[in-house]
Amino acid sequence: MLSDDELVLIIPSKEIKEEILQYKEEHFKSGDMQVHGSGGLAYYDDFDDWLEHIDSIRKMKSDNDIQTSTFFSKRLSDGKLIGCIKFHHSLNDELKNGGHIAYGIRPSERRKGYASKQLNLMLNFAKQSGLTEVIVACDKDNVASTKTAMRCGGILVKEFTEDGMVKQHYHFELNCL
């Protein structure tokens, strides 16, 4: 699995069910309505159903035939789940506005530089998967995400409105990594 000196990307599994449920609960307790980058974890009441869902999209057994890999980032020093990130291996018309990568950091670990570390790990994964470029989308008013994208080498290439929100696309050239 991909790692740097602080984080490692791991595939969700039953073995870390309790840690994942604690991660989800922390988001809800902080007022988050979603668990970004998790493949819909917030919308599943049954952990096994969610795990089956992300396993099926990793194996391209989804409605849109787009392979999507979902990971948690785990801090090496104490094993705590820090963030969640998903990667669409390709884009179709439905996903073009969402981009290749979506991610989030647990509320208690935000503003500590983990989003950039996690995104860089995923950019390396995308490169190893054979892509030469990726798009990351975020809400324009999500200052933390826009700063993370730029810090990791993303270049703003597009702004558009979707569901009343201004969104941005950041382009990453993976050959430069």
PDB file of C-alpha atoms in Angstrom:
ATOM      1  CA  MET A   1       0.000   0.000   0.000  1.00  0.00           C
ATOM      2  CA  LEU A   2       1.083   3.578  -0.584  1.00  0.00           C
ATOM      3  CA  SER A   3       2.559   5.445   2.360  1.00  0.00           C
ATOM      4  CA  ASP A   4       4.710   8.372   3.306  1.00  0.00           C
ATOM      5  CA  ASP A   5       6.451   8.847   6.628  1.00  0.00           C
ATOM      6  CA  GLU A   6       3.167   9.683   8.425  1.00  0.00           C
ATOM      7  CA  LEU A   7       0.217   8.139   6.544  1.00  0.00           C
ATOM      8  CA  VAL A   8      -0.648   4.944   4.744  1.00  0.00           C
ATOM      9  CA  LEU A   9      -3.662   4.328   2.500  1.00  0.00           C
ATOM     10  CA  ILE A  10      -5.621   1.246   3.498  1.00  0.00           C
ATOM     11  CA  ILE A  11      -8.606  -0.519   1.981  1.00  0.00           C
ATOM     12  CA  PRO A  12     -11.691  -0.546   4.231  1.00  0.00           C
ATOM     13  CA  SER A  13     -12.399  -3.962   5.738  1.00  0.00           C
ATOM     14  CA  LYS A  14     -14.385  -5.697   8.463  1.00  0.00           C
ATOM     15  CA  GLU A  15     -11.205  -5.784  10.561  1.00  0.00           C
ATOM     16  CA  ILE A  16     -11.365  -2.016  11.043  1.00  0.00           C
ATOM     17  CA  LYS A  17     -15.162  -1.742  11.286  1.00  0.00           C
ATOM     18  CA  GLU A  18     -15.162  -0.094  14.733  1.00  0.00           C
ATOM     19  CA  GLU A  19     -12.599   2.523  13.687  1.00  0.00           C
ATOM     20  CA  ILE A  20     -14.620   3.315  10.544  1.00  0.00           C
ATOM     21  CA  LEU A  21     -17.842   3.666  12.540  1.00  0.00           C
ATOM     22  CA  GLN A  22     -16.074   5.991  15.011  1.00  0.00           C
ATOM     23  CA  TYR A  23     -14.768   8.020  12.055  1.00  0.00           C
ATOM     24  CA  LYS A  24     -18.313   8.310  10.678  1.00  0.00           C
ATOM     25  CA  GLU A  25     -19.753   9.228  14.092  1.00  0.00           C
ATOM     26  CA  GLU A  26     -17.183  11.999  14.582  1.00  0.00           C
ATOM     27  CA  HIS A  27     -18.348  13.591  11.337  1.00  0.00           C
ATOM     28  CA  PHE A  28     -21.991  13.516  12.445  1.00  0.00           C
ATOM     29  CA  LYS A  29     -21.171  14.873  15.919  1.00  0.00           C
ATOM     30  CA  SER A  30     -19.304  17.803  14.364  1.00  0.00           C
ATOM     31  CA  GLY A  31     -22.317  18.671  12.198  1.00  0.00           C
ATOM     32  CA  ASP A  32     -21.103  17.190   8.914  1.00  0.00           C
ATOM     33  CA  MET A  33     -23.940  15.730   6.861  1.00  0.00           C
ATOM     34  CA  GLN A  34     -21.568  13.733   4.624  1.00  0.00           C
ATOM     35  CA  VAL A  35     -18.395  11.719   4.997  1.00  0.00           C
ATOM     36  CA  HIS A  36     -16.484  13.005   1.973  1.00  0.00           C
ATOM     37  CA  GLY A  37     -14.483  10.509  -0.040  1.00  0.00           C
ATOM     38  CA  SER A  38     -16.106   7.487   1.602  1.00  0.00           C
ATOM     39  CA  GLY A  39     -18.295   6.129  -1.163  1.00  0.00           C
ATOM     40  CA  GLY A  40     -21.498   7.071   0.654  1.00  0.00           C
ATOM     41  CA  LEU A  41     -20.701   5.870   4.180  1.00  0.00           C
ATOM     42  CA  ALA A  42     -23.068   8.487   5.665  1.00  0.00           C
ATOM     43  CA  TYR A  43     -26.012   6.995   3.776  1.00  0.00           C
ATOM     44  CA  TYR A  44     -25.607   3.405   4.949  1.00  0.00           C
ATOM     45  CA  ASP A  45     -27.035   2.232   8.259  1.00  0.00           C
ATOM     46  CA  ASP A  46     -25.553  -1.232   7.784  1.00  0.00           C
ATOM     47  CA  PHE A  47     -21.744  -1.383   7.668  1.00  0.00           C
ATOM     48  CA  ASP A  48     -21.681  -4.651   5.707  1.00  0.00           C
ATOM     49  CA  ASP A  49     -23.946  -3.156   3.019  1.00  0.00           C
ATOM     50  CA  TRP A  50     -21.591  -0.171   2.655  1.00  0.00           C
ATOM     51  CA  LEU A  51     -18.540  -2.441   2.539  1.00  0.00           C
ATOM     52  CA  GLU A  52     -20.225  -4.571  -0.138  1.00  0.00           C
ATOM     53  CA  HIS A  53     -21.010  -1.392  -2.115  1.00  0.00           C
ATOM     54  CA  ILE A  54     -17.437  -0.054  -2.123  1.00  0.00           C
ATOM     55  CA  ASP A  55     -16.083  -3.517  -2.886  1.00  0.00           C
ATOM     56  CA  SER A  56     -18.408  -3.807  -5.890  1.00  0.00           C
ATOM     57  CA  ILE A  57     -17.410  -0.411  -7.316  1.00  0.00           C
ATOM     58  CA  ARG A  58     -13.735  -1.288  -6.802  1.00  0.00           C
ATOM     59  CA  LYS A  59     -14.379  -4.386  -8.936  1.00  0.00           C
ATOM     60  CA  MET A  60     -16.383  -2.352 -11.514  1.00  0.00           C
ATOM     61  CA  LYS A  61     -19.684  -3.954 -10.642  1.00  0.00           C
ATOM     62  CA  SER A  62     -21.574  -0.676 -10.359  1.00  0.00           C
ATOM     63  CA  ASP A  63     -24.421   0.853 -12.307  1.00  0.00           C
ATOM     64  CA  ASN A  64     -22.139   3.239 -14.198  1.00  0.00           C
ATOM     65  CA  ASP A  65     -19.288   0.768 -14.913  1.00  0.00           C
ATOM     66  CA  ILE A  66     -16.702   3.128 -13.444  1.00  0.00           C
ATOM     67  CA  GLN A  67     -14.081   1.522 -11.240  1.00  0.00           C
ATOM     68  CA  THR A  68     -13.784   3.431  -7.964  1.00  0.00           C
ATOM     69  CA  SER A  69     -11.239   2.667  -5.257  1.00  0.00           C
ATOM     70  CA  THR A  70     -11.973   3.854  -1.713  1.00  0.00           C
ATOM     71  CA  PHE A  71      -9.288   4.145   0.956  1.00  0.00           C
ATOM     72  CA  PHE A  72      -8.808   5.423   4.461  1.00  0.00           C
ATOM     73  CA  SER A  73      -5.603   7.150   5.429  1.00  0.00           C
ATOM     74  CA  LYS A  74      -4.191   5.793   8.665  1.00  0.00           C
ATOM     75  CA  ARG A  75      -1.608   7.566  10.775  1.00  0.00           C
ATOM     76  CA  LEU A  76       1.385   5.290  11.242  1.00  0.00           C
ATOM     77  CA  SER A  77       2.339   6.544  14.715  1.00  0.00           C
ATOM     78  CA  ASP A  78      -0.909   5.477  16.424  1.00  0.00           C
ATOM     79  CA  GLY A  79      -3.059   3.697  13.806  1.00  0.00           C
ATOM     80  CA  LYS A  80      -5.803   6.352  13.890  1.00  0.00           C
ATOM     81  CA  LEU A  81      -7.945   6.790  10.764  1.00  0.00           C
ATOM     82  CA  ILE A  82      -7.270  10.353   9.616  1.00  0.00           C
ATOM     83  CA  GLY A  83      -9.134  10.681   6.343  1.00  0.00           C
ATOM     84  CA  CYS A  84     -11.027   8.990   3.570  1.00  0.00           C
ATOM     85  CA  ILE A  85     -10.390   9.306  -0.149  1.00  0.00           C
ATOM     86  CA  LYS A  86     -11.859   7.761  -3.277  1.00  0.00           C
ATOM     87  CA  PHE A  87     -10.538   7.561  -6.804  1.00  0.00           C
ATOM     88  CA  HIS A  88     -12.546   7.141 -10.004  1.00  0.00           C
ATOM     89  CA  HIS A  89     -10.220   5.332 -12.425  1.00  0.00           C
ATOM     90  CA  SER A  90     -12.008   7.030 -15.345  1.00  0.00           C
ATOM     91  CA  LEU A  91     -14.814   9.532 -15.834  1.00  0.00           C
ATOM     92  CA  ASN A  92     -18.108   9.317 -17.663  1.00  0.00           C
ATOM     93  CA  ASP A  93     -20.557  12.156 -18.379  1.00  0.00           C
ATOM     94  CA  GLU A  94     -22.159  11.718 -14.951  1.00  0.00           C
ATOM     95  CA  LEU A  95     -18.822  12.029 -13.110  1.00  0.00           C
ATOM     96  CA  LYS A  96     -17.105  14.739 -15.195  1.00  0.00           C
ATOM     97  CA  ASN A  97     -18.202  17.511 -12.826  1.00  0.00           C
ATOM     98  CA  GLY A  98     -17.120  15.476  -9.789  1.00  0.00           C
ATOM     99  CA  GLY A  99     -13.618  14.685 -10.984  1.00  0.00           C
ATOM    100  CA  HIS A 100     -11.389  11.696 -10.293  1.00  0.00           C
ATOM    101  CA  ILE A 101     -10.685  12.209  -6.591  1.00  0.00           C
ATOM    102  CA  ALA A 102     -12.861  13.110  -3.606  1.00  0.00           C
ATOM    103  CA  TYR A 103     -11.554  13.269  -0.068  1.00  0.00           C
ATOM    104  CA  GLY A 104     -12.163  14.366   3.470  1.00  0.00           C
ATOM    105  CA  ILE A 105     -10.367  14.538   6.804  1.00  0.00           C
ATOM    106  CA  ARG A 106     -11.896  13.662  10.170  1.00  0.00           C
ATOM    107  CA  PRO A 107     -12.934  16.844  12.003  1.00  0.00           C
ATOM    108  CA  SER A 108     -10.454  16.506  14.899  1.00  0.00           C
ATOM    109  CA  GLU A 109      -7.504  16.176  12.482  1.00  0.00           C
ATOM    110  CA  ARG A 110      -8.245  19.073  10.127  1.00  0.00           C
ATOM    111  CA  ARG A 111      -5.802  21.951   9.599  1.00  0.00           C
ATOM    112  CA  LYS A 112      -2.795  19.759  10.364  1.00  0.00           C
ATOM    113  CA  GLY A 113      -1.576  19.143   6.796  1.00  0.00           C
ATOM    114  CA  TYR A 114      -3.063  15.658   6.447  1.00  0.00           C
ATOM    115  CA  ALA A 115      -5.275  16.516   3.458  1.00  0.00           C
ATOM    116  CA  SER A 116      -2.213  17.357   1.357  1.00  0.00           C
ATOM    117  CA  LYS A 117      -0.413  14.181   2.423  1.00  0.00           C
ATOM    118  CA  GLN A 118      -3.494  12.084   1.657  1.00  0.00           C
ATOM    119  CA  LEU A 119      -4.060  13.746  -1.731  1.00  0.00           C
ATOM    120  CA  ASN A 120      -0.397  13.291  -2.698  1.00  0.00           C
ATOM    121  CA  LEU A 121      -0.645   9.583  -1.852  1.00  0.00           C
ATOM    122  CA  MET A 122      -3.732   9.304  -4.073  1.00  0.00           C
ATOM    123  CA  LEU A 123      -2.083  11.224  -6.905  1.00  0.00           C
ATOM    124  CA  ASN A 124       0.738   8.669  -6.799  1.00  0.00           C
ATOM    125  CA  PHE A 125      -1.843   5.868  -6.823  1.00  0.00           C
ATOM    126  CA  ALA A 126      -3.502   7.452  -9.878  1.00  0.00           C
ATOM    127  CA  LYS A 127      -0.133   7.643 -11.631  1.00  0.00           C
ATOM    128  CA  GLN A 128       0.603   3.994 -10.774  1.00  0.00           C
ATOM    129  CA  SER A 129      -2.841   3.139 -12.163  1.00  0.00           C
ATOM    130  CA  GLY A 130      -1.758   4.495 -15.528  1.00  0.00           C
ATOM    131  CA  LEU A 131      -3.370   7.931 -15.618  1.00  0.00           C
ATOM    132  CA  THR A 132      -1.362  10.896 -16.842  1.00  0.00           C
ATOM    133  CA  GLU A 133      -3.753  13.546 -15.530  1.00  0.00           C
ATOM    134  CA  VAL A 134      -6.609  13.851 -13.050  1.00  0.00           C
ATOM    135  CA  ILE A 135      -9.231  16.376 -12.051  1.00  0.00           C
ATOM    136  CA  VAL A 136     -10.142  17.216  -8.459  1.00  0.00           C
ATOM    137  CA  ALA A 137     -13.374  19.143  -7.942  1.00  0.00           C
ATOM    138  CA  CYS A 138     -14.313  21.168  -4.900  1.00  0.00           C
ATOM    139  CA  ASP A 139     -16.737  23.872  -3.849  1.00  0.00           C
ATOM    140  CA  LYS A 140     -15.245  27.309  -4.413  1.00  0.00           C
ATOM    141  CA  ASP A 141     -16.133  28.347  -0.867  1.00  0.00           C
ATOM    142  CA  ASN A 142     -14.316  25.321   0.607  1.00  0.00           C
ATOM    143  CA  VAL A 143     -11.089  27.218   1.208  1.00  0.00           C
ATOM    144  CA  ALA A 144      -9.334  24.237   2.809  1.00  0.00           C
ATOM    145  CA  SER A 145      -9.931  22.030  -0.248  1.00  0.00           C
ATOM    146  CA  THR A 146      -8.899  24.709  -2.724  1.00  0.00           C
ATOM    147  CA  LYS A 147      -5.679  25.338  -0.782  1.00  0.00           C
ATOM    148  CA  THR A 148      -5.011  21.585  -0.606  1.00  0.00           C
ATOM    149  CA  ALA A 149      -5.466  21.200  -4.365  1.00  0.00           C
ATOM    150  CA  MET A 150      -3.122  24.105  -5.098  1.00  0.00           C
ATOM    151  CA  ARG A 151      -0.548  22.979  -2.508  1.00  0.00           C
ATOM    152  CA  CYS A 152      -0.391  19.591  -4.250  1.00  0.00           C
ATOM    153  CA  GLY A 153       0.188  21.131  -7.677  1.00  0.00           C
ATOM    154  CA  GLY A 154      -3.353  21.472  -8.958  1.00  0.00           C
ATOM    155  CA  ILE A 155      -4.081  24.225 -11.458  1.00  0.00           C
ATOM    156  CA  LEU A 156      -7.524  25.835 -11.520  1.00  0.00           C
ATOM    157  CA  VAL A 157      -8.928  25.182 -15.002  1.00  0.00           C
ATOM    158  CA  LYS A 158     -12.680  25.635 -14.662  1.00  0.00           C
ATOM    159  CA  GLU A 159     -15.422  27.171 -12.527  1.00  0.00           C
ATOM    160  CA  PHE A 160     -19.062  26.224 -12.955  1.00  0.00           C
ATOM    161  CA  THR A 161     -22.331  26.287 -11.040  1.00  0.00           C
ATOM    162  CA  GLU A 162     -24.008  23.062  -9.980  1.00  0.00           C
ATOM    163  CA  ASP A 163     -27.049  22.897  -7.713  1.00  0.00           C
ATOM    164  CA  GLY A 164     -26.602  26.590  -6.923  1.00  0.00           C
ATOM    165  CA  MET A 165     -22.991  26.139  -5.757  1.00  0.00           C
ATOM    166  CA  VAL A 166     -19.892  27.424  -7.547  1.00  0.00           C
ATOM    167  CA  LYS A 167     -17.543  24.485  -8.113  1.00  0.00           C
ATOM    168  CA  GLN A 168     -13.950  24.436  -9.258  1.00  0.00           C
ATOM    169  CA  HIS A 169     -11.870  21.931 -11.199  1.00  0.00           C
ATOM    170  CA  TYR A 170      -8.181  21.559 -10.446  1.00  0.00           C
ATOM    171  CA  HIS A 171      -6.050  19.778 -13.040  1.00  0.00           C
ATOM    172  CA  PHE A 172      -3.040  17.655 -12.081  1.00  0.00           C
ATOM    173  CA  GLU A 173      -0.371  16.521 -14.546  1.00  0.00           C
ATOM    174  CA  LEU A 174       0.838  13.207 -13.112  1.00  0.00           C
ATOM    175  CA  ASN A 175       3.912  13.057 -15.328  1.00  0.00           C
ATOM    176  CA  CYS A 176       5.300  15.907 -13.200  1.00  0.00           C
ATOM    177  CA  LEU A 177       5.182  13.853  -9.981  1.00  0.00           C
TER     178      LEU A 177
END
